[in-house]
Tab-separated table of C-alpha atoms in Angstrom:
chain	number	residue	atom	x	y	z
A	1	UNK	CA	76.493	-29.178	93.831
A	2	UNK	CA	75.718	-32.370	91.377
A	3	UNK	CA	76.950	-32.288	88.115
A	4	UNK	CA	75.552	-34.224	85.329
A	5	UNK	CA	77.729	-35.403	82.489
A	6	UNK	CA	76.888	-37.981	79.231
A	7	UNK	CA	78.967	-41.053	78.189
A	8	UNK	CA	79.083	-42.831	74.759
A	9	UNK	CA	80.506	-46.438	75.283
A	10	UNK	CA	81.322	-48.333	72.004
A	11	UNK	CA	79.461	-51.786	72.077
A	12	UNK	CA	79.442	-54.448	72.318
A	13	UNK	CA	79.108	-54.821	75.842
A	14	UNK	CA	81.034	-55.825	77.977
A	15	UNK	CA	80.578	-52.377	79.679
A	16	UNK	CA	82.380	-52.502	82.674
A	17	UNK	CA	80.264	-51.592	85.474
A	18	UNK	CA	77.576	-52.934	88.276
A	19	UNK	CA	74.530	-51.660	88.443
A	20	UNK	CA	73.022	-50.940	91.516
A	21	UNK	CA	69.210	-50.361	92.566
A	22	UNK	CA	65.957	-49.290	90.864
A	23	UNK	CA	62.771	-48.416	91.643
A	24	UNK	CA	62.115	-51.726	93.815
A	25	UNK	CA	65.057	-51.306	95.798
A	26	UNK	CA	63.839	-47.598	96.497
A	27	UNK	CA	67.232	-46.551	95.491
A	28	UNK	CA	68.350	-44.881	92.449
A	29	UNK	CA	70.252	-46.996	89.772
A	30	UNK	CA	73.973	-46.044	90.661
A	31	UNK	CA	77.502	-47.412	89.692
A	32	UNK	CA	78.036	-49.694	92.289
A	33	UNK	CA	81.655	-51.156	90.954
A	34	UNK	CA	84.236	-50.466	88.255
A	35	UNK	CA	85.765	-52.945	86.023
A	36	UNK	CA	89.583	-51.869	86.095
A	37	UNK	CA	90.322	-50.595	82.456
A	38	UNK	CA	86.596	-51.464	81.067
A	39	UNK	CA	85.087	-48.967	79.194
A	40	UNK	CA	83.143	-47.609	81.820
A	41	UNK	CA	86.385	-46.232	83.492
A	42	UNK	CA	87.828	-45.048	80.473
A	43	UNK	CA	84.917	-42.862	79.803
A	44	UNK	CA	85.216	-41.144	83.468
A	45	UNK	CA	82.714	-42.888	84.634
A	46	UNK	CA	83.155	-42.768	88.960
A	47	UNK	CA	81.631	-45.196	91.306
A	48	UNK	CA	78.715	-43.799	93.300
A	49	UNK	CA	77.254	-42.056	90.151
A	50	UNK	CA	73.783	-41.827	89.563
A	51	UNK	CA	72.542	-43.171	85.945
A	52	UNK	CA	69.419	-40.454	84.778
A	53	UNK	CA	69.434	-41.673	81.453
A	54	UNK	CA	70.073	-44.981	79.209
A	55	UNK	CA	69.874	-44.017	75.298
A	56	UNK	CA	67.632	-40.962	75.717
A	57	UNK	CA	65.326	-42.736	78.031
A	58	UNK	CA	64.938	-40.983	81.196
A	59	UNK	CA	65.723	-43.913	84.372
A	60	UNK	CA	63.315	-42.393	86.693
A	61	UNK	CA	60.924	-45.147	87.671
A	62	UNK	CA	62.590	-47.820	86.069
A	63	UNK	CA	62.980	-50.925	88.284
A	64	UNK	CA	66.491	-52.852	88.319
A	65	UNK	CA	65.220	-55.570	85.915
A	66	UNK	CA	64.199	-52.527	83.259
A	67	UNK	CA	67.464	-50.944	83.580
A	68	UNK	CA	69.202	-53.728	83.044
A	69	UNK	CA	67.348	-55.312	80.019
A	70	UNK	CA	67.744	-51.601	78.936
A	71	UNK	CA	71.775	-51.383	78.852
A	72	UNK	CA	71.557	-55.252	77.547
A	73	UNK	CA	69.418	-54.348	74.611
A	74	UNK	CA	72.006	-52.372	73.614
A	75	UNK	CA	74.454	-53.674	70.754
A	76	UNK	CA	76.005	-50.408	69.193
A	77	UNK	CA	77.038	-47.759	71.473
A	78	UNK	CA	75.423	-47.380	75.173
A	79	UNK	CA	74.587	-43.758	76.099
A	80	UNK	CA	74.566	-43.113	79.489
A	81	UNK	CA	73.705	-39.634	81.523
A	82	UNK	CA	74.790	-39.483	84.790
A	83	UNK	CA	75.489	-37.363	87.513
A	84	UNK	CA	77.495	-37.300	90.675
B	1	UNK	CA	71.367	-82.558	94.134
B	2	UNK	CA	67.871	-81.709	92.690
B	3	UNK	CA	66.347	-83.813	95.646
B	4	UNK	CA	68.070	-81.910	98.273
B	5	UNK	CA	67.087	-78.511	96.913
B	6	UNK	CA	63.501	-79.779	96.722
B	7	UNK	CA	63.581	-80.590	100.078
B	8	UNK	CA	65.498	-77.390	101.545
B	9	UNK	CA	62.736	-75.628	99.654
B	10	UNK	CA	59.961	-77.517	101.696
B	11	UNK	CA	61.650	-76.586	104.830
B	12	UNK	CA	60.860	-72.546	104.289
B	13	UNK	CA	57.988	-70.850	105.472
B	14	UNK	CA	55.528	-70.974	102.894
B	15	UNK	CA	53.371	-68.176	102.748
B	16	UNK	CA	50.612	-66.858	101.073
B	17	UNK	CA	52.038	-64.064	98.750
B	18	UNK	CA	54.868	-66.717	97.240
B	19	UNK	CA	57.269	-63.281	97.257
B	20	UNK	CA	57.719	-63.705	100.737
B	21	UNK	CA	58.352	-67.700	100.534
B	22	UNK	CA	61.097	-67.312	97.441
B	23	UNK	CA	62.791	-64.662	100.203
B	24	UNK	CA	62.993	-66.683	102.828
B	25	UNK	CA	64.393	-69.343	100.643
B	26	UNK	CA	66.631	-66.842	99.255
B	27	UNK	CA	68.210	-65.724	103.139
B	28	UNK	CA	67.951	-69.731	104.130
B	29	UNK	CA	70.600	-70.185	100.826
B	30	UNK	CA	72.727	-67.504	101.933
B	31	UNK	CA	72.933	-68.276	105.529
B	32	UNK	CA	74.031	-71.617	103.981
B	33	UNK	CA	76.537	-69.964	102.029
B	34	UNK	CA	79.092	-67.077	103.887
B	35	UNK	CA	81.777	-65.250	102.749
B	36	UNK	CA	80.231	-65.389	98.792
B	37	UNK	CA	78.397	-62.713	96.589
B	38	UNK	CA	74.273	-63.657	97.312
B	39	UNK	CA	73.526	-63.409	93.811
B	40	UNK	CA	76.063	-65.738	92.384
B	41	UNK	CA	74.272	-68.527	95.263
B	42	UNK	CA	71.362	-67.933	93.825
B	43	UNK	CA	72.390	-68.251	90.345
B	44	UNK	CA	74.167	-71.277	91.215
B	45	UNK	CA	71.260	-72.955	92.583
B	46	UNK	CA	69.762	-72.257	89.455
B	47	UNK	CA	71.969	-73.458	87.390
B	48	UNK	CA	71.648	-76.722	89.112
B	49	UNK	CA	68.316	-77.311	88.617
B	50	UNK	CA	69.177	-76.397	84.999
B	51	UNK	CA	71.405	-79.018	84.497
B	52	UNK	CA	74.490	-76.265	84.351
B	53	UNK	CA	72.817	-75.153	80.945
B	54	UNK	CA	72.667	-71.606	80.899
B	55	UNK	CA	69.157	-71.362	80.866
B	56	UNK	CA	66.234	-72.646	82.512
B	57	UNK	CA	63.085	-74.623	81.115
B	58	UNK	CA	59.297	-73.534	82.494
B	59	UNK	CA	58.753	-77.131	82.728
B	60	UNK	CA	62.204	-77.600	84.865
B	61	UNK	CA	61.033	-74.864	87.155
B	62	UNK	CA	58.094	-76.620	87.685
B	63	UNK	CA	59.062	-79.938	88.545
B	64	UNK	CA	61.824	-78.656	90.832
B	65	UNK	CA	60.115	-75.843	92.965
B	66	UNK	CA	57.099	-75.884	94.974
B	67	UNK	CA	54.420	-74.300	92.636
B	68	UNK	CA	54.231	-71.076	94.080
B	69	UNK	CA	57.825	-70.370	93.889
B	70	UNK	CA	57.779	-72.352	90.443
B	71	UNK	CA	55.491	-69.458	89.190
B	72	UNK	CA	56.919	-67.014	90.623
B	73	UNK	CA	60.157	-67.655	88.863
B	74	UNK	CA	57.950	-68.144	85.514
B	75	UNK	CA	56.270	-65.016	85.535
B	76	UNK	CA	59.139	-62.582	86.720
B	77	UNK	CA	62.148	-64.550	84.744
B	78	UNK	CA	62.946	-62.753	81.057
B	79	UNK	CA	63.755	-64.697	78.389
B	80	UNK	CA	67.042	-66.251	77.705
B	81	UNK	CA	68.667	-64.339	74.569
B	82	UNK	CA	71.652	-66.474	74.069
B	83	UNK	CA	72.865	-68.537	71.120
B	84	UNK	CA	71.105	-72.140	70.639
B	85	UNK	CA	68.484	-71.726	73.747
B	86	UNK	CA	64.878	-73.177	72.781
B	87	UNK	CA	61.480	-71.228	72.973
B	88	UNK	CA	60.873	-70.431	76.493
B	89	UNK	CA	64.057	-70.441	77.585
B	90	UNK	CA	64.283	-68.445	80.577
B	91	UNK	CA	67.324	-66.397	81.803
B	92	UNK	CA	67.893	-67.084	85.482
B	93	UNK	CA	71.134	-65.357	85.432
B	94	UNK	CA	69.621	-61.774	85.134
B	95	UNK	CA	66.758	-62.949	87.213
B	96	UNK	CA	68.896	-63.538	90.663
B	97	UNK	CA	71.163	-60.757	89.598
B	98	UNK	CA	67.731	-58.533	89.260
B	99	UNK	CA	66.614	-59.687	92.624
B	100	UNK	CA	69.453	-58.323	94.271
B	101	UNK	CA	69.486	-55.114	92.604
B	102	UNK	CA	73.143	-55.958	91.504
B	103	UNK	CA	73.596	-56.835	87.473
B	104	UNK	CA	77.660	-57.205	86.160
B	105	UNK	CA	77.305	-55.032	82.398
């Protein structure tokens, strides 16, 4: 059963996480690594957790380079939803 | 050197879709290279054709790199956002990171 939960990180970044995949990897963007005591972890974010949204914008078909300029665009607080 | 790189790039398969060339340049790098993260190789080969700046120039790409890989590079690198970086700057950082499917946030 996946449950999907939302994160607020306060910026600036650094945010304290890997991204993993996109749409031209054919795998979904995930949290591929945790930086110990980043923000990231002290939101409850897990490793392995999917990313469905980034600010209200909905991840699905986004390729790696999109998702990342995405999260890197971001200078107040980074909204994530994701699911695991 | 640059004059090394521009010769280990001569030595890969070059092939007509240019994607397929910058990947096998890409695995002959890492077979080069064991035990280390593949983006960070790739970034570091970058950086030095960049000089170590933390960008990269459209006209540095071109001198260094066979043109199709030169283009390649031009077309699909986003722009360098940092502090004190020129027009055209290009950000070759997020580029290899990109390439892997593997960005540090």
């Amino acid at each position: 059963m996946n449950s999907s939960y939302s994160v607020s990180l306060a910026g600036p970044a650094p945010w304290g996480f890997r991204l993993q995949g996109g749409k031209d990897f054919c795998l979904p963007l995930t949290i591929s690594r945790l930086t110990e005591g980043g923000k990231a972890v002290k939101a409850g974010m897990n490793t392995g957790d999917i990313i469905l949204s980034i600010n209200g914008i909905s991840s699905e078909g986004m390729n790696h380079l999109e998702a990342q300029n995405k999260i890197k665009a971001c200078t107040g607080n980074l909204s994530l939803t994701l699911k695991r | 050197g640059e004059v090394e790189f521009a010769r280990i790039m001569m030595l890969v398969d070059q092939n007509a879709t240019g994607i397929v060339s910058f990947q096998s340049f890409i695995d002959f790098m890492t077979r080069e290279t064991a035990d280390t993260d593949t983006a960070e190789q790739v970034v570091a080969s970058f950086r030095i054709l960049a000089a170590d700046k933390p960008y990269i120039l459209v006209d540095e790409l071109r001198r260094e790199l066979p043109p199709e890989q030169a283009e390649y590079c031009i077309m699909r690198m986003p722009p360098y956002k940092g502090p004190g970086a020129p027009p055209g700057a290009l950000d070759y950082t997020a580029f290899s990171t990109a390439l892997y499917g593997e960005s540090d946030l």
